[in-house]
Coordinates of C-alpha atoms in Angstrom, one line a residue:
M1 CA 0.0 0.0 0.0
T2 CA 1.3 3.5 -0.8
D3 CA 0.7 6.9 0.5
D4 CA -1.4 7.7 -2.6
T5 CA -3.6 4.7 -1.9
L6 CA -4.4 6.0 1.6
L7 CA -4.9 9.5 0.3
N8 CA -7.2 8.2 -2.4
A9 CA -9.2 6.1 0.2
V10 CA -9.7 9.3 2.3
Q11 CA -10.8 11.3 -0.7
Q12 CA -13.2 8.6 -2.0
W13 CA -14.9 8.5 1.4
Q14 CA -15.2 12.2 1.6
R15 CA -16.6 12.3 -2.0
G16 CA -19.1 9.6 -1.2
A17 CA -17.4 7.1 -3.6
G18 CA -16.1 4.9 -0.8
T19 CA -17.2 3.8 2.7
R20 CA -15.8 4.8 6.0
D21 CA -15.4 1.1 6.9
A22 CA -13.3 0.6 3.8
L23 CA -11.1 3.6 4.8
V24 CA -10.7 2.2 8.4
A25 CA -9.9 -1.2 6.9
H26 CA -7.1 0.3 4.7
L27 CA -5.7 2.1 7.7
T28 CA -5.9 -0.8 10.2
A29 CA -4.3 -3.2 7.7
L30 CA -1.0 -1.2 8.1
G31 CA 1.7 -2.5 10.5
R32 CA 3.7 -0.7 13.1
E33 CA 6.5 -0.2 10.5
D34 CA 4.1 1.8 8.4
A35 CA 4.0 4.7 10.8
P36 CA 5.8 7.0 8.3
M37 CA 2.9 6.4 5.8
I38 CA 0.5 7.8 8.4
T39 CA 2.7 10.8 9.1
D40 CA 2.9 11.5 5.3
L41 CA -0.9 11.1 5.0
I42 CA -1.4 13.6 7.8
H43 CA 1.0 16.0 6.1
H44 CA -0.9 15.7 2.8
L45 CA -4.3 16.1 4.4
R46 CA -3.2 19.1 6.5
A47 CA -2.1 20.9 3.3
H48 CA -5.8 21.1 2.3
A49 CA -7.4 21.1 5.7
R50 CA -9.7 23.8 7.1
Q51 CA -8.3 25.8 10.0
D52 CA -11.7 27.0 11.3
Q53 CA -14.3 25.3 13.5
V54 CA -16.8 24.7 10.7
G55 CA -17.4 21.2 9.4
D56 CA -18.5 17.7 10.4
A57 CA -16.7 17.6 13.7
P58 CA -18.6 18.2 17.0
R59 CA -19.1 21.8 17.8
S60 CA -19.6 21.6 21.6
T61 CA -17.7 20.2 24.5
D62 CA -20.5 17.6 25.1
G63 CA -20.3 16.6 21.4
W64 CA -16.5 16.1 21.6
R65 CA -16.9 14.1 24.8
D66 CA -19.4 11.8 23.2
E67 CA -17.2 11.5 20.1
L68 CA -14.1 10.6 22.1
M69 CA -15.9 8.3 24.6
G70 CA -17.3 6.4 21.7
S71 CA -13.9 6.0 20.0
R72 CA -11.8 3.0 19.2
A73 CA -8.1 3.4 18.7
C74 CA -5.2 2.1 16.7
T75 CA -1.5 3.0 16.9
W76 CA 1.4 2.5 14.6
G77 CA 4.4 3.4 16.7
G78 CA 4.5 7.2 16.8
A79 CA 1.1 7.7 15.0
G80 CA -2.4 6.9 16.0
M81 CA -6.0 6.9 14.9
L82 CA -9.2 7.4 16.8
V83 CA -12.4 6.1 15.1
G84 CA -15.3 7.9 16.6
P85 CA -19.0 7.6 15.8
H86 CA -18.8 10.5 13.3
V87 CA -15.2 11.4 12.6
L88 CA -11.7 9.8 12.2
I89 CA -8.8 11.5 13.9
L90 CA -5.2 10.9 12.7
T91 CA -2.3 12.2 14.7
D92 CA 1.4 11.7 15.0
G93 CA 1.6 13.6 18.3
Q94 CA 2.7 16.8 16.7
R95 CA 0.3 17.2 13.9
G96 CA -3.2 15.9 13.3
V97 CA -6.4 16.0 11.3
V98 CA -10.1 15.4 12.0
L99 CA -11.6 13.7 9.0
G100 CA -15.3 14.2 8.6
E101 CA -17.5 12.7 5.9
H102 CA -17.3 16.0 3.9
D103 CA -14.2 17.8 5.2
T104 CA -10.8 17.8 6.9
R105 CA -9.8 20.0 9.8
A106 CA -6.2 20.6 11.1
L107 CA -5.5 20.1 14.7
S108 CA -3.1 22.2 16.8
S109 CA 0.1 20.6 18.0
S110 CA -1.1 20.6 21.7
V111 CA -4.4 18.9 20.8
S112 CA -2.5 16.4 18.5
G113 CA -0.2 15.4 21.4
S114 CA -3.1 14.9 23.8
L115 CA -5.0 12.8 21.2
M116 CA -1.9 10.7 20.6
L117 CA -1.7 10.0 24.3
L118 CA -5.4 9.1 24.3
C119 CA -4.8 6.6 21.4
Q120 CA -1.9 5.0 23.3
T121 CA -3.9 4.8 26.5
I122 CA -6.9 3.1 24.8
V123 CA -4.7 0.6 23.0
M124 CA -2.7 -0.2 26.2
A125 CA -5.9 -0.7 28.2
E126 CA -7.3 -3.0 25.5
H127 CA -4.2 -5.1 25.5
A128 CA -4.2 -5.3 29.3
L129 CA -7.9 -6.4 29.2
N130 CA -7.2 -8.9 26.5
Q131 CA -4.3 -10.4 28.5
R132 CA -6.4 -10.6 31.6
E133 CA -9.3 -12.3 29.7
M134 CA -6.8 -14.8 28.2
Q135 CA -5.4 -15.5 31.7
D136 CA -8.9 -16.0 33.0
L137 CA -9.7 -18.4 30.2
R138 CA -6.4 -20.4 30.8
E139 CA -7.3 -20.7 34.5
Q140 CA -10.8 -21.8 33.6
R141 CA -9.5 -24.4 31.2
L142 CA -7.0 -25.7 33.8
Q143 CA -9.7 -25.9 36.5
S144 CA -12.2 -27.6 34.3
A145 CA -9.5 -30.1 33.1
S146 CA -8.4 -30.9 36.7
T147 CA -12.0 -31.2 37.9
S148 CA -13.0 -33.5 35.1
L149 CA -10.0 -35.7 35.6
S150 CA -10.5 -36.0 39.3
E151 CA -14.1 -37.1 38.7
I152 CA -13.0 -40.2 36.7
D153 CA -13.1 -43.3 38.8
P154 CA -9.9 -45.4 38.6
I155 CA -10.1 -49.0 37.3
R156 CA -9.6 -51.5 40.1

């Protein structure tokens, strides 16, 4: 996948020629080593981004809270993405963009840094939860195996 492929996927979604799910699938298919591609994509998108508060993004504090609380996250080393109910947010910790269905807005460096931290926190929490669930499943499997074996009567 190339930088142009990602940029085309964003543009197709914003023109209505592609789906948001297809764009998210393109982005999440990237590996950790592809972080420079995300950084380049952010750079290209910022070149044509709006600097004002008009657009698809939430306009109130409550709207942003709902958007961020409903987000899923993905990280690629030094870059991250938040997938909210209405917008996608890409950040490299210094620069970022809010992608709406019809527009792109640039983020300030301080907001970009905070959102990168949020991405990393969500991903770390998800990994910790997954590890805990796996450990619980292993323990359940061991307990069920030992219980069932102890219930078998020996042949005499």
